[in-house]
Amino acid sequence: MGTRKKVHAFVRVKPTDDFAHEMITYGDDNKTIDIHLKKDTRRGVVNNQQTDWSFKLDGVLHDASQDLVYETVAKDVVSQALDGYNGTIMCYGQTGAGKTYTMTGATENYKHRGILPRALQQVFRMIEERPTHAITVRVSYLEIYNESLFDLLSTLPYVGPSVTPMTIVENPQGVFIKGLSVHLTSQEEDAFSLLFEGETNRIIASHTMNKSSSRSHCIFTIYMEAHSRTLSNEKYITSKINLVDLAGSERLGKSGSEGRVLKEATYINKSLSFLEQAIIALGDQKRDHIPFRQCKLTHALKDSLGGNCNLVLVTNIYGEAAQLEETLSSLRFASRMKLVTTEPAINEKYDAERMVKNLEKELALLKQELAIHDSLANRTLVNYDPMDEIQIAEINSQVRRYLEGTLDEIDIINLRQIQEVFNQFRVVLSQQEQEVESSLRRKYTLIDKNDFATISAVQKAGLMDVDGHLVGEPDGQGFGLGVAPFSIKPGKKSKSKKTIKEQFSSSARKEGASSPVSKELEVSTSKSQLTPSSKDGDVKDMLLRDRETSNTSDSPKEELRPLRPSTPPSKPVAFEDFKNERGSEINRIFKENKSILNERRKRASETTQRINAIKREIDVTKEALNFQKSLREKQGEYENKGLMIIDEEEFLLILKLKDLKKQYRTEYQDLRDLRAEIQYCQHLVDQCRHRLLTEFDIWYNESFFVPEDLQVAVKPGCSIRPGMMPVSRIVSLGEDDQDKFSQLQQTMLSEGPDSISFYNAKVKTEQKQNYLKTMMGFQQTQRK
């Protein structure tokens, strides 16, 4: 086990314009926060009210950016997790103090992302830096709402809602949630998609202190498993990171909660109170019992609170004078948390498959050493492999001959042979017992004395002697053996046997007499029922054919036209029909132009990434070249015929820099050409979109608003040309999500290439939510 260490506790102060500078001050070491209250003069002259508090923590984060918060709080915990140490990062504080912003951040802006998305990015970055290990990452998202457990990722199509409620289960390996789905993520974008999916399912509400208040505790867990790519290493490490976003404590008088929000606040305050009780018990070294089972929150975090993990607490507080009482309460909780000690240890496990392979390799080496030892001792015929069927049969023959007396002794070569000889003795003995029993059964009738049903049948058959005992003397094994005495008449015995046989035969005849008749009746009945039905079906088919033929011959040949609906369809539905029918050609051209545009944008994105990579390499090369120049200047410069002499390494760096600049200029020129093509393709796509919308509006008005008697007038060749109908409104197709994402990618790529997966996952989640909302609205419209 590892050494015990105390929990790290940090305080983050929410920025505000009304900061209480006179009441809240920070120490010079940026690790101390002092609270000062003015005395209440209404208590009189004798006033023992405490007015000053000082809290010593691991760091105070005031006006700190999201980058600084992550570097200070979570970076070390995540890096140690890949080495096999469990970690937990918890945000605690008053409602509206910024816990969710600290943990999750603002998903709309990449720079304002919180601890959770940054931890996911760091995990996948560190995996790329460890090519010697095969690391798998899985995630889960748990919500504790009103003391009930919910899976925030159950809305995924391949998960579905759980039939049985989730429960917290403890085993020797730790605490886990039974029924919680765990998802494998192979890349950063998949992990962000799962995070955003869970965030959309969280329960939030609004009150006077927070417009988007989290009404539940959420635990996002990252599970990691690292296997060495070296086949000889059967050890592997596992770890997990719990990222806990606690719901905020509330003073009901300030938040003004009512109804459902009031009930949620009651559950939240109750669970936070139990959490504080567990922290107090963990900080007391004399306490033997820790009340983890008082609520679901403390039970689920049993491994994290005082367990074998690195625990970090971030306490979010207000800096305003009106919230000073809640600020003091939060700081007291942080100071109590610092008294808790944990014992981080590496979670090592063994791969059974690799262990078997290593043992097999070790066994082969030991066999080789035994062979060398036997050759040195002149024992050349020793074989240590498991015996085959031929060798076992030979030993069996030797054992039989030894028991019969034809073989004086059995030659012993190794331990395997000794074990097999004893095994064959057992086999021969069991075979002899079976042969004796079978020979006895052929000569005598054997009856088990414990089988009372058989005994009663034998008594009825008259197979008992005068004294009421079984025929013959018992052999001591539960069987009666012997010859029937003369008092039993053979005729009577045969008659009784015959009577039994007659009874069985008569009963069989009775059953058999009824069976064939019933079968014949069933078959004949089924046939009689099937035959007319098939004939009736043929007659009906013929009548239907005749009727259709007559209708076809009688009716005049005329063009079939679809009936106009009583109410026009909605424009989205009609637009899909238009794209498949009249506007199919324009829609095809629109799709082709759009696919070309997307392909050019993709190439431009790849070119931009290559340019950024070349630029970074140029910067690194310049730094190395400057270092070589400074080193040359320190050591002294050498000249030959007016030319500066440089070493080979500096010369290679100059050549490399020259090639990189040439590549940069080439790639940049390609990017400029691609941007020009993208601009032209975008112009074509906009034209096709406008044409498609215009044609659709004309078709929609003429198809559903023009009277049927005037439809002839708008046909080709008539006086009214298409487009002369009044346009009431235009269906705005607009830019789809793919266009928005492509434009966003173009603007953000040069500033932060690492943000692509973040925004890509965000767009996919928004597309899914928009689709679900549209389908729900469509279903509600159908019900009406």
Tab-separated table of C-alpha atoms in Angstrom, residues 132-399:
chain	number	residue	atom	x	y	z
A	132	THR	CA	4.422	1.065	-25.271
A	133	HIS	CA	1.040	0.492	-23.627
A	134	ALA	CA	-2.385	-0.418	-24.979
A	135	ILE	CA	-4.785	1.749	-22.960
A	136	THR	CA	-8.572	1.443	-23.110
A	137	VAL	CA	-10.871	4.208	-21.845
A	138	ARG	CA	-14.476	3.786	-20.709
A	139	VAL	CA	-16.850	6.365	-19.242
A	140	SER	CA	-20.108	6.430	-17.285
A	141	TYR	CA	-22.389	9.247	-16.116
A	142	LEU	CA	-24.448	8.826	-12.916
A	143	GLU	CA	-27.097	11.174	-11.542
A	144	ILE	CA	-28.428	11.086	-7.973
A	145	TYR	CA	-31.776	12.884	-7.944
A	146	ASN	CA	-34.011	12.841	-4.849
A	147	GLU	CA	-32.103	9.809	-3.473
A	148	SER	CA	-32.684	7.853	-6.699
A	149	LEU	CA	-30.015	6.685	-9.141
A	150	PHE	CA	-30.310	7.494	-12.856
A	151	ASP	CA	-28.100	6.735	-15.839
A	152	LEU	CA	-27.646	9.934	-17.859
A	153	LEU	CA	-26.480	7.888	-20.880
A	154	SER	CA	-29.520	5.601	-20.981
A	155	THR	CA	-31.032	7.684	-23.802
A	156	LEU	CA	-28.512	6.307	-26.272
A	157	PRO	CA	-30.178	3.977	-28.807
A	158	TYR	CA	-27.991	0.972	-27.968
A	159	VAL	CA	-28.551	1.283	-24.188
A	160	GLY	CA	-32.231	1.876	-23.505
A	161	PRO	CA	-33.908	2.356	-20.135
A	162	SER	CA	-33.195	-0.212	-17.435
A	163	VAL	CA	-36.044	-2.481	-16.326
A	164	THR	CA	-34.725	-2.913	-12.773
A	165	PRO	CA	-33.696	0.091	-10.657
A	166	MET	CA	-29.982	0.701	-10.210
A	167	THR	CA	-28.402	-0.289	-6.912
A	168	ILE	CA	-25.077	0.293	-5.173
A	169	VAL	CA	-23.163	-2.962	-4.674
A	170	GLU	CA	-19.991	-3.576	-2.654
A	171	ASN	CA	-17.467	-6.312	-3.340
A	172	PRO	CA	-13.807	-6.910	-2.431
A	173	GLN	CA	-12.756	-4.838	-5.446
A	174	GLY	CA	-14.734	-1.789	-4.265
A	175	VAL	CA	-18.092	-0.107	-4.819
A	176	PHE	CA	-19.861	-0.161	-8.171
A	177	ILE	CA	-23.332	0.758	-9.464
A	178	LYS	CA	-25.295	-2.240	-10.708
A	179	GLY	CA	-27.225	-1.305	-13.854
A	180	LEU	CA	-25.068	1.717	-14.794
A	181	SER	CA	-23.953	1.594	-18.431
A	182	VAL	CA	-20.216	1.918	-19.135
A	183	HIS	CA	-19.213	2.993	-22.654
A	184	LEU	CA	-15.965	2.300	-24.492
A	185	THR	CA	-14.422	5.402	-26.105
A	186	SER	CA	-11.594	5.032	-28.569
A	187	GLN	CA	-11.138	8.707	-29.396
A	188	GLU	CA	-11.607	12.124	-27.879
A	189	GLU	CA	-14.642	13.046	-29.967
A	190	ASP	CA	-16.600	9.991	-28.761
A	191	ALA	CA	-15.928	10.924	-25.143
A	192	PHE	CA	-17.145	14.500	-25.732
A	193	SER	CA	-20.295	13.169	-27.417
A	194	LEU	CA	-21.079	11.068	-24.333
A	195	LEU	CA	-20.408	14.062	-22.068
A	196	PHE	CA	-22.735	16.354	-24.033
A	197	GLU	CA	-25.376	13.591	-24.210
A	198	GLY	CA	-25.367	13.312	-20.427
A	199	GLU	CA	-25.414	17.079	-19.943
A	200	THR	CA	-28.611	17.387	-21.981
A	201	ASN	CA	-30.311	14.863	-19.677
A	202	ARG	CA	-29.431	16.585	-16.380
A	203	ILE	CA	-32.241	18.011	-14.277
A	204	ILE	CA	-32.050	21.776	-13.772
A	205	ALA	CA	-34.441	24.350	-12.370
A	206	SER	CA	-34.595	28.090	-11.785
A	207	HIS	CA	-34.862	30.096	-8.570
A	208	THR	CA	-33.961	33.575	-7.382
A	209	MET	CA	-30.248	32.791	-6.890
A	210	ASN	CA	-29.570	30.741	-10.023
A	211	LYS	CA	-31.430	30.591	-13.330
A	212	SER	CA	-29.929	27.180	-14.210
A	213	SER	CA	-29.506	25.425	-10.887
A	214	SER	CA	-28.461	21.761	-10.922
A	215	ARG	CA	-31.019	19.781	-8.959
A	216	SER	CA	-28.979	16.596	-8.648
A	217	HIS	CA	-25.516	15.285	-7.847
A	218	CYS	CA	-23.650	14.005	-10.912
A	219	ILE	CA	-20.620	11.714	-11.073
A	220	PHE	CA	-18.765	11.376	-14.386
A	221	THR	CA	-16.305	8.479	-14.147
A	222	ILE	CA	-13.385	7.745	-16.487
A	223	TYR	CA	-12.180	4.122	-16.311
A	224	MET	CA	-8.705	3.306	-17.673
A	225	GLU	CA	-6.971	-0.019	-18.215
A	226	ALA	CA	-3.344	-0.110	-19.407
A	227	HIS	CA	-1.725	-3.278	-20.764
A	228	SER	CA	1.931	-3.421	-21.692
A	229	ARG	CA	2.589	-4.309	-25.319
A	230	THR	CA	5.440	-6.537	-24.121
A	231	LEU	CA	4.091	-10.100	-24.175
A	232	SER	CA	6.213	-11.209	-21.199
A	233	ASN	CA	4.570	-8.733	-18.827
A	234	GLU	CA	1.367	-10.200	-17.394
A	235	LYS	CA	0.759	-7.272	-15.033
A	236	TYR	CA	-1.616	-4.483	-16.016
A	237	ILE	CA	-2.946	-1.471	-14.157
A	238	THR	CA	-6.466	-0.125	-13.783
A	239	SER	CA	-7.634	3.220	-12.479
A	240	LYS	CA	-10.632	5.510	-12.466
A	241	ILE	CA	-11.253	9.233	-12.107
A	242	ASN	CA	-14.465	10.382	-10.435
A	243	LEU	CA	-15.453	13.936	-11.406
A	244	VAL	CA	-18.206	14.938	-8.977
A	245	ASP	CA	-20.465	17.951	-9.491
A	246	LEU	CA	-22.479	18.311	-6.293
A	247	ALA	CA	-25.771	20.154	-6.184
A	248	GLY	CA	-25.561	23.413	-4.251
A	249	SER	CA	-26.755	23.873	-0.708
A	250	GLU	CA	-29.683	26.280	-0.378
A	251	ARG	CA	-31.189	28.516	2.235
A	252	LEU	CA	-34.859	28.291	1.392
A	253	GLY	CA	-35.485	31.822	2.622
A	254	LYS	CA	-33.063	33.209	0.041
A	255	SER	CA	-33.759	30.908	-2.895
A	256	GLY	CA	-37.555	31.145	-2.552
A	257	SER	CA	-38.055	27.564	-3.705
A	258	GLU	CA	-41.600	26.219	-3.924
A	259	GLY	CA	-43.330	23.015	-4.957
A	260	ARG	CA	-41.093	20.537	-6.751
A	261	VAL	CA	-38.020	22.765	-6.396
A	262	LEU	CA	-38.604	22.885	-2.626
A	263	LYS	CA	-38.715	19.081	-2.444
A	264	GLU	CA	-35.483	18.866	-4.479
A	265	ALA	CA	-33.773	21.387	-2.189
A	266	THR	CA	-34.775	19.311	0.844
A	267	TYR	CA	-33.158	16.180	-0.606
A	268	ILE	CA	-30.054	18.146	-1.634
A	269	ASN	CA	-29.506	19.689	1.805
A	270	LYS	CA	-30.118	16.333	3.472
A	271	SER	CA	-27.541	14.491	1.361
A	272	LEU	CA	-24.972	17.284	1.808
A	273	SER	CA	-25.531	17.122	5.560
A	274	PHE	CA	-24.841	13.364	5.513
A	275	LEU	CA	-21.742	14.021	3.399
A	276	GLU	CA	-20.446	16.441	6.012
A	277	GLN	CA	-21.112	13.908	8.775
A	278	ALA	CA	-19.077	11.314	6.898
A	279	ILE	CA	-16.228	13.831	6.431
A	280	ILE	CA	-16.247	14.664	10.153
A	281	ALA	CA	-16.094	10.948	11.019
A	282	LEU	CA	-13.229	10.387	8.580
A	283	GLY	CA	-11.280	13.275	10.091
A	284	ASP	CA	-11.648	11.845	13.606
A	285	GLN	CA	-8.948	9.206	14.057
A	286	LYS	CA	-10.788	7.705	17.064
A	287	ARG	CA	-13.930	6.893	15.089
A	288	ASP	CA	-14.302	3.249	14.045
A	289	HIS	CA	-17.595	3.500	12.169
A	290	ILE	CA	-18.013	5.794	9.172
A	291	PRO	CA	-21.688	6.418	8.216
A	292	PHE	CA	-21.352	5.867	4.464
A	293	ARG	CA	-24.769	4.197	4.061
A	294	GLN	CA	-26.839	7.143	5.265
A	295	CYS	CA	-27.459	8.339	1.719
A	296	LYS	CA	-26.783	7.282	-1.862
A	297	LEU	CA	-24.170	10.013	-2.380
A	298	THR	CA	-21.813	8.941	0.412
A	299	HIS	CA	-22.361	5.259	-0.392
A	300	ALA	CA	-21.460	5.755	-4.065
A	301	LEU	CA	-18.359	7.771	-3.086
A	302	LYS	CA	-17.168	5.339	-0.409
A	303	ASP	CA	-14.032	4.475	-2.396
A	304	SER	CA	-13.257	8.141	-3.009
A	305	LEU	CA	-13.762	9.495	0.504
A	306	GLY	CA	-10.777	8.309	2.507
A	307	GLY	CA	-10.053	5.400	0.180
A	308	ASN	CA	-7.091	4.539	-2.003
A	309	CYS	CA	-7.292	7.559	-4.289
A	310	ASN	CA	-6.048	11.107	-4.752
A	311	LEU	CA	-8.892	13.332	-3.536
A	312	VAL	CA	-9.122	17.033	-4.415
A	313	LEU	CA	-11.898	19.360	-3.250
A	314	VAL	CA	-12.785	22.632	-4.981
A	315	THR	CA	-14.980	24.818	-2.771
A	316	ASN	CA	-16.870	27.491	-4.693
A	317	ILE	CA	-17.893	30.551	-2.682
A	318	TYR	CA	-19.415	33.973	-3.221
A	319	GLY	CA	-17.400	37.129	-2.608
A	320	GLU	CA	-20.397	39.218	-1.606
A	321	ALA	CA	-21.246	40.358	1.918
A	322	ALA	CA	-24.862	39.130	1.623
A	323	GLN	CA	-23.707	35.531	1.223
A	324	LEU	CA	-21.085	35.558	3.995
A	325	GLU	CA	-22.853	33.010	6.225
A	326	GLU	CA	-22.945	30.393	3.434
A	327	THR	CA	-19.339	31.266	2.574
A	328	LEU	CA	-18.280	30.504	6.160
A	329	SER	CA	-20.163	27.201	6.073
A	330	SER	CA	-18.436	26.181	2.821
A	331	LEU	CA	-14.990	27.126	4.171
A	332	ARG	CA	-15.618	25.102	7.345
A	333	PHE	CA	-16.425	22.102	5.148
A	334	ALA	CA	-13.161	22.603	3.232
A	335	SER	CA	-11.136	22.805	6.449
A	336	ARG	CA	-12.753	19.583	7.712
A	337	MET	CA	-11.965	17.896	4.405
A	338	LYS	CA	-8.271	18.717	4.878
A	339	LEU	CA	-8.268	16.555	8.014
A	340	VAL	CA	-9.190	13.492	5.969
A	341	THR	CA	-6.305	11.267	4.870
A	342	THR	CA	-6.213	8.892	1.928
A	343	GLU	CA	-3.849	6.084	0.998
A	344	PRO	CA	-3.293	6.101	-2.766
A	345	ALA	CA	-1.972	2.850	-4.198
A	346	ILE	CA	-1.360	1.495	-7.680
A	347	ASN	CA	-4.106	-0.869	-8.832
A	348	GLU	CA	-2.168	-3.789	-10.301
A	349	LYS	CA	-3.830	-6.868	-11.739
A	350	TYR	CA	-2.656	-9.935	-13.612
A	351	ASP	CA	-3.662	-11.007	-17.088
A	352	ALA	CA	-4.567	-14.709	-16.850
A	353	GLU	CA	-3.905	-15.416	-20.529
A	354	ARG	CA	-0.457	-13.872	-20.495
A	355	MET	CA	0.323	-15.611	-17.206
A	356	VAL	CA	-0.501	-18.994	-18.750
A	357	LYS	CA	1.758	-18.256	-21.712
A	358	ASN	CA	4.603	-17.247	-19.414
A	359	LEU	CA	4.172	-20.408	-17.339
A	360	GLU	CA	4.200	-22.519	-20.486
A	361	LYS	CA	7.435	-20.853	-21.572
A	362	GLU	CA	8.952	-21.422	-18.125
A	363	LEU	CA	7.846	-25.067	-18.230
A	364	ALA	CA	9.580	-25.558	-21.572
A	365	LEU	CA	12.801	-24.101	-20.152
A	366	LEU	CA	12.619	-26.403	-17.123
A	367	LYS	CA	12.156	-29.393	-19.399
A	368	GLN	CA	15.255	-28.399	-21.313
A	369	GLU	CA	17.231	-28.149	-18.077
A	370	LEU	CA	15.992	-31.610	-17.005
A	371	ALA	CA	17.034	-33.035	-20.365
A	372	ILE	CA	20.538	-31.623	-19.914
A	373	HIS	CA	20.693	-33.057	-16.371
A	374	ASP	CA	19.556	-36.531	-17.565
A	375	SER	CA	22.083	-36.550	-20.393
A	376	LEU	CA	24.864	-35.760	-17.932
A	377	ALA	CA	23.645	-38.603	-15.661
A	378	ASN	CA	23.419	-41.061	-18.617
A	379	ARG	CA	19.595	-41.224	-18.416
A	380	THR	CA	18.718	-40.846	-22.064
A	381	LEU	CA	15.317	-42.613	-22.144
A	382	VAL	CA	13.507	-40.327	-19.659
A	383	ASN	CA	10.459	-38.508	-21.046
A	384	TYR	CA	8.721	-35.788	-19.023
A	385	ASP	CA	5.860	-35.109	-21.403
A	386	PRO	CA	2.301	-36.207	-20.532
A	387	MET	CA	1.661	-39.826	-21.494
A	388	ASP	CA	-0.248	-40.635	-24.636
A	389	GLU	CA	-2.839	-43.392	-25.114
A	390	ILE	CA	-0.277	-45.984	-26.280
A	391	GLN	CA	1.878	-45.514	-23.165
A	392	ILE	CA	-1.173	-45.682	-20.882
A	393	ALA	CA	-2.317	-48.895	-22.574
A	394	GLU	CA	1.158	-50.387	-22.065
A	395	ILE	CA	1.091	-49.588	-18.339
A	396	ASN	CA	-2.408	-51.102	-18.082
A	397	SER	CA	-1.085	-54.292	-19.672
A	398	GLN	CA	1.850	-54.369	-17.250
A	399	VAL	CA	-0.501	-53.975	-14.260
